[in-house]
Tab-separated table of C-alpha atoms in Angstrom:
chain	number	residue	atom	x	y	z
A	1	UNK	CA	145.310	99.059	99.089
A	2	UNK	CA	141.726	99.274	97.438
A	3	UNK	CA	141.347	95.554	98.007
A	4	UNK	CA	142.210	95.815	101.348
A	5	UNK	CA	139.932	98.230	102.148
A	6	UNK	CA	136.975	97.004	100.566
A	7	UNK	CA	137.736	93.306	102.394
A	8	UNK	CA	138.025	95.278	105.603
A	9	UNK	CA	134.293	97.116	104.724
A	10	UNK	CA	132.751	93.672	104.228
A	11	UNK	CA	134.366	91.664	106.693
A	12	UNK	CA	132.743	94.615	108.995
A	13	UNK	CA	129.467	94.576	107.396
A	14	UNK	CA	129.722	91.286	108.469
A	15	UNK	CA	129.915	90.961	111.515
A	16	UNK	CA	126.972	93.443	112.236
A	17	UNK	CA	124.208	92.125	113.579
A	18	UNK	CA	120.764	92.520	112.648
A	19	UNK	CA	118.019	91.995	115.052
A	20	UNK	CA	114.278	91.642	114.325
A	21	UNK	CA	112.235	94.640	115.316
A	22	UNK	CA	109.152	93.110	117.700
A	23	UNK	CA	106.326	95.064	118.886
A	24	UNK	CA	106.559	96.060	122.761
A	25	UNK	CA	103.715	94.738	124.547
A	26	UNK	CA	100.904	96.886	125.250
A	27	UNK	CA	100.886	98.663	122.365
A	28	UNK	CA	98.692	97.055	120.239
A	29	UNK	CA	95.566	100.011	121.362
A	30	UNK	CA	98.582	101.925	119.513
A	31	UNK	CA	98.904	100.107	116.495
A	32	UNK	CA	95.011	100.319	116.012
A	33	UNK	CA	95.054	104.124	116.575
A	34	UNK	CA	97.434	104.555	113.798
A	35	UNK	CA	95.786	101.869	111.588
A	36	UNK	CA	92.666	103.958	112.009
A	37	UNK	CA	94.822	107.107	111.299
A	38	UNK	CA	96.016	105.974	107.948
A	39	UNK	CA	92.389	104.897	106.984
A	40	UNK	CA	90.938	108.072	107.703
A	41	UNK	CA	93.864	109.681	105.860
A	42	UNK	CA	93.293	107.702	102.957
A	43	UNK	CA	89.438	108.074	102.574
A	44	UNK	CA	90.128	112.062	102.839
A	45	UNK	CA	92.348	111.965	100.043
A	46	UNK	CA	90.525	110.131	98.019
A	47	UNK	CA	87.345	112.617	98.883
A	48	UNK	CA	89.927	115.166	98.144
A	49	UNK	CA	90.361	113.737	95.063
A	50	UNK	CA	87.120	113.298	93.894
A	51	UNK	CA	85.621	117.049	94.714
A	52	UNK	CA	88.852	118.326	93.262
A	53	UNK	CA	87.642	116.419	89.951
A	54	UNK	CA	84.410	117.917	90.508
A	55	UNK	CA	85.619	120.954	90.979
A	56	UNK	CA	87.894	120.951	87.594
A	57	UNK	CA	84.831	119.802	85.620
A	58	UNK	CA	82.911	123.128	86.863
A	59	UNK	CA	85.743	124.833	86.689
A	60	UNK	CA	86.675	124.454	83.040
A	61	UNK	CA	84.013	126.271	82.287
A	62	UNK	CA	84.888	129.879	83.880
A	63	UNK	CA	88.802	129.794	83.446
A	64	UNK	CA	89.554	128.824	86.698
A	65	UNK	CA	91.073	125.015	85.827
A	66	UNK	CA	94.141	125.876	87.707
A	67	UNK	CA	92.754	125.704	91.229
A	68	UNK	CA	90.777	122.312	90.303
A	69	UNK	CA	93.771	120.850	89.410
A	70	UNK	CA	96.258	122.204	92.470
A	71	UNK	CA	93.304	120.387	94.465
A	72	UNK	CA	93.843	116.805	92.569
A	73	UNK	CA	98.037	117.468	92.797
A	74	UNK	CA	97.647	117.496	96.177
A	75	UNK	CA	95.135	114.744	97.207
A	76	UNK	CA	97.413	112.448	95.140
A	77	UNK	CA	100.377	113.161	96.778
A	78	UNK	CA	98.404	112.821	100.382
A	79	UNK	CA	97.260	109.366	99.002
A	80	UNK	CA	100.918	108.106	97.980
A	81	UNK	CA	102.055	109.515	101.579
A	82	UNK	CA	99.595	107.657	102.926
A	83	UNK	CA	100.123	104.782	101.337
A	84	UNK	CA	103.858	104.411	101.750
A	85	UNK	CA	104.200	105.726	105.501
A	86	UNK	CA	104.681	102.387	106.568
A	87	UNK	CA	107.451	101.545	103.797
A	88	UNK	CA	109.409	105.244	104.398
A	89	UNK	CA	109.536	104.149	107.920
A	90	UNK	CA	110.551	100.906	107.731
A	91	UNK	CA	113.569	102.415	105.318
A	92	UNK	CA	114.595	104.296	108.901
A	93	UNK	CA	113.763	102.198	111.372
């Protein structure tokens, strides 16, 4: 019965087709935008990340470390968002 059921799950994975996503045309202005998006998105979080280490080296000095390093935290979890977008959207697309 288990066999059965796993030949009738591939035979139907099978027969699935699977196209290959093109671009429509007239969007590539789009595409650019969100090109230029991610950029910008990117070079903020890596400014993000840099006065955040800033901030922690002043920091350290008056007690207040936890704030400069919230501040890094988050700028490197902007960058890796950033950076995979693309890759989480593909997974859903």
């Amino acid at each position: 019965m288990l066999l059965q059921t796993l030949a009738f799950g591939l035979d139907l994975a099978a027969t699935i087709p699977n196209p290959t996503p093109e671009q429509p045309p007239g969007t590539e202005g789009f595409t650019t935008i969100l090109n230029w998006i991610a950029w910008a998105v990117i070079l903020l979080g890596v400014a993000g990340f840099l006065a955040s280490s800033g901030f922690l080296a002043f920091a350290s000095f008056t007690g207040r470390e936890i704030n400069g390093f919230k501040g890094l935290v988050i700028s490197l979890i902007v960058c890796i968002l950033a950076i995979s977008a693309g890759t989480i959207i593909n997974v859903f697309v």
